[in-house]
Amino acid sequence: MTANRAYTAIWAAVKKIPRGKVATYGQIATLAGYAKQPRLAGYALAHTPASEKIAWHRVINAQGKIALPPRSAGYRQQRTLLENEGVTFIAGRVDLKRYRWQPCNDSPLLD
DNA sequence: AGGGTGACGGGCC
DNA sequence: GGGCCCGCCACCC
């Protein structure tokens, strides 16, 4: 398990996103200690084990949009999950100013 | 061990 | 606002 420390770090960061809030891939990557590597966050989420309780749906891109194809089942599921938490979509996007999770200044990485 | 890939982001037009 | 391009680097053949 030492191999994919990147995945683990990303997942740990995602777990910290509170219900009803969202975070961007870049934000998660930075929190996980992988600044400048948003792609890594996406890559890790694409491999999220179903067994773990990771709120992968709370991660969207910097444009406030869901990163998956609007047509895909994944997109619909993510959107539904978010709406169930009270996150509203306007023109297919989330208002980051309002729903973006802002970790209190120096919150530790540890869970 | 080398090269392609990606649930991104920021800069630029 | 939208579209293209390039950088980034852990992963997976």
Tab-separated table of C-alpha atoms (C1' of nucleotides) in Angstrom:
chain	number	residue	atom	x	y	z
A	1	MET	CA	0.000	0.000	0.000
A	2	THR	CA	3.016	2.202	0.192
A	3	ALA	CA	3.014	2.363	-3.542
A	4	ASN	CA	0.130	4.708	-4.148
A	5	ARG	CA	0.697	7.300	-1.493
A	6	ALA	CA	-0.644	9.795	-3.948
A	7	TYR	CA	-4.047	8.149	-4.115
A	8	THR	CA	-4.191	7.803	-0.365
A	9	ALA	CA	-3.333	11.435	0.180
A	10	ILE	CA	-5.919	12.568	-2.332
A	11	TRP	CA	-8.623	10.403	-0.831
A	12	ALA	CA	-7.794	11.637	2.652
A	13	ALA	CA	-8.228	15.209	1.500
A	14	VAL	CA	-11.512	14.425	-0.188
A	15	LYS	CA	-12.867	12.873	2.973
A	16	LYS	CA	-12.502	16.212	4.684
A	17	ILE	CA	-14.905	18.019	2.418
A	18	PRO	CA	-18.000	18.716	4.514
A	19	ARG	CA	-21.469	17.775	3.351
A	20	GLY	CA	-23.119	20.389	1.219
A	21	LYS	CA	-19.811	21.815	0.060
A	22	VAL	CA	-17.582	21.163	-2.932
A	23	ALA	CA	-13.897	21.440	-3.705
A	24	THR	CA	-11.973	21.673	-6.955
A	25	TYR	CA	-9.428	19.140	-8.145
A	26	GLY	CA	-6.682	21.683	-7.796
A	27	GLN	CA	-7.731	22.459	-4.267
A	28	ILE	CA	-7.706	18.805	-3.303
A	29	ALA	CA	-4.363	18.212	-4.932
A	30	THR	CA	-2.864	21.090	-2.990
A	31	LEU	CA	-4.345	19.908	0.284
A	32	ALA	CA	-2.999	16.444	-0.345
A	33	GLY	CA	0.466	17.868	-0.789
A	34	TYR	CA	0.463	17.712	-4.564
A	35	ALA	CA	0.078	21.312	-5.555
A	36	LYS	CA	0.087	22.021	-9.259
A	37	GLN	CA	-1.114	18.522	-9.993
A	38	PRO	CA	-4.876	18.664	-10.301
A	39	ARG	CA	-4.742	15.856	-12.830
A	40	LEU	CA	-3.472	13.592	-10.142
A	41	ALA	CA	-6.553	14.324	-8.065
A	42	GLY	CA	-8.754	13.389	-10.966
A	43	TYR	CA	-6.751	10.268	-11.601
A	44	ALA	CA	-7.059	9.185	-7.990
A	45	LEU	CA	-10.788	9.813	-7.910
A	46	ALA	CA	-11.278	7.800	-11.058
A	47	HIS	CA	-9.821	4.914	-9.083
A	48	THR	CA	-11.785	5.488	-5.911
A	49	PRO	CA	-12.539	2.119	-4.325
A	50	ALA	CA	-16.275	1.690	-3.875
A	51	SER	CA	-15.627	0.104	-0.512
A	52	GLU	CA	-14.229	3.293	0.975
A	53	LYS	CA	-16.621	6.011	2.006
A	54	ILE	CA	-15.187	8.734	-0.098
A	55	ALA	CA	-17.382	11.641	-1.148
A	56	TRP	CA	-15.936	11.748	-4.648
A	57	HIS	CA	-19.005	13.651	-5.800
A	58	ARG	CA	-17.958	16.732	-3.867
A	59	VAL	CA	-15.060	17.321	-6.197
A	60	ILE	CA	-15.677	19.358	-9.329
A	61	ASN	CA	-13.468	21.379	-11.654
A	62	ALA	CA	-12.438	24.988	-11.270
A	63	GLN	CA	-15.220	26.077	-13.573
A	64	GLY	CA	-17.781	24.825	-11.116
A	65	LYS	CA	-18.771	22.051	-13.443
A	66	ILE	CA	-18.858	18.293	-13.046
A	67	ALA	CA	-15.883	16.849	-14.827
A	68	LEU	CA	-17.640	13.895	-16.381
A	69	PRO	CA	-19.529	13.892	-19.674
A	70	PRO	CA	-23.001	15.398	-19.084
A	71	ARG	CA	-24.425	12.318	-20.748
A	72	SER	CA	-22.756	9.775	-18.526
A	73	ALA	CA	-24.439	7.965	-15.685
A	74	GLY	CA	-21.655	9.178	-13.441
A	75	TYR	CA	-22.546	12.765	-14.178
A	76	ARG	CA	-26.166	12.263	-13.287
A	77	GLN	CA	-25.277	10.450	-10.112
A	78	GLN	CA	-22.818	13.096	-9.006
A	79	ARG	CA	-25.246	15.858	-9.726
A	80	THR	CA	-28.039	14.112	-7.875
A	81	LEU	CA	-25.873	13.448	-4.856
A	82	LEU	CA	-24.860	17.090	-4.715
A	83	GLU	CA	-28.384	18.358	-5.131
A	84	ASN	CA	-29.443	16.053	-2.317
A	85	GLU	CA	-26.935	17.846	-0.138
A	86	GLY	CA	-28.396	21.170	-1.071
A	87	VAL	CA	-25.963	22.185	-3.767
A	88	THR	CA	-27.813	23.854	-6.601
A	89	PHE	CA	-26.827	23.970	-10.242
A	90	ILE	CA	-27.330	26.965	-12.451
A	91	ALA	CA	-26.789	26.497	-16.156
A	92	GLY	CA	-25.056	23.222	-15.412
A	93	ARG	CA	-22.660	24.662	-12.925
A	94	VAL	CA	-22.196	25.215	-9.234
A	95	ASP	CA	-21.642	28.663	-7.816
A	96	LEU	CA	-18.197	28.188	-6.313
A	97	LYS	CA	-18.357	31.492	-4.483
A	98	ARG	CA	-21.155	30.005	-2.504
A	99	TYR	CA	-20.416	26.299	-2.206
A	100	ARG	CA	-16.657	26.124	-2.348
A	101	TRP	CA	-15.276	24.508	0.784
A	102	GLN	CA	-12.761	26.742	2.478
A	103	PRO	CA	-10.627	24.797	4.927
A	104	CYS	CA	-9.882	26.916	8.001
A	105	ASN	CA	-6.467	28.383	7.300
A	106	ASP	CA	-4.018	25.796	8.577
A	107	SER	CA	-6.095	22.701	9.071
A	108	PRO	CA	-3.837	19.681	9.434
A	109	LEU	CA	-3.699	17.069	6.736
A	110	LEU	CA	-4.305	14.317	9.220
A	111	ASP	CA	-7.797	13.082	9.575
B	1	DA	C1'	12.806	1.326	-18.183
B	2	DG	C1'	10.327	4.382	-21.449
B	3	DG	C1'	6.358	6.429	-23.253
B	4	DG	C1'	1.402	7.441	-23.379
B	5	DT	C1'	-2.551	9.005	-20.617
B	6	DG	C1'	-5.636	11.857	-17.796
B	7	DA	C1'	-12.774	12.941	-13.350
B	8	DC	C1'	-7.272	19.590	-14.402
B	9	DG	C1'	-5.787	24.460	-14.488
B	10	DG	C1'	-4.138	28.726	-16.017
B	11	DG	C1'	-2.825	31.662	-19.715
B	12	DC	C1'	-3.956	33.521	-24.005
B	13	DC	C1'	-6.814	34.839	-27.976
C	1	DG	C1'	-18.368	33.883	-21.859
C	2	DG	C1'	-15.695	29.966	-24.769
C	3	DG	C1'	-11.873	27.338	-27.051
C	4	DC	C1'	-7.041	25.907	-27.702
C	5	DC	C1'	-2.552	24.837	-25.884
C	6	DC	C1'	0.811	23.500	-22.928
C	7	DG	C1'	2.592	22.141	-18.354
C	8	DC	C1'	2.479	18.619	-14.598
C	9	DC	C1'	3.808	13.925	-12.984
C	10	DA	C1'	1.929	9.383	-10.776
C	11	DC	C1'	0.197	5.400	-12.999
C	12	DC	C1'	-0.151	1.625	-16.015
C	13	DC	C1'	1.144	-0.974	-19.615
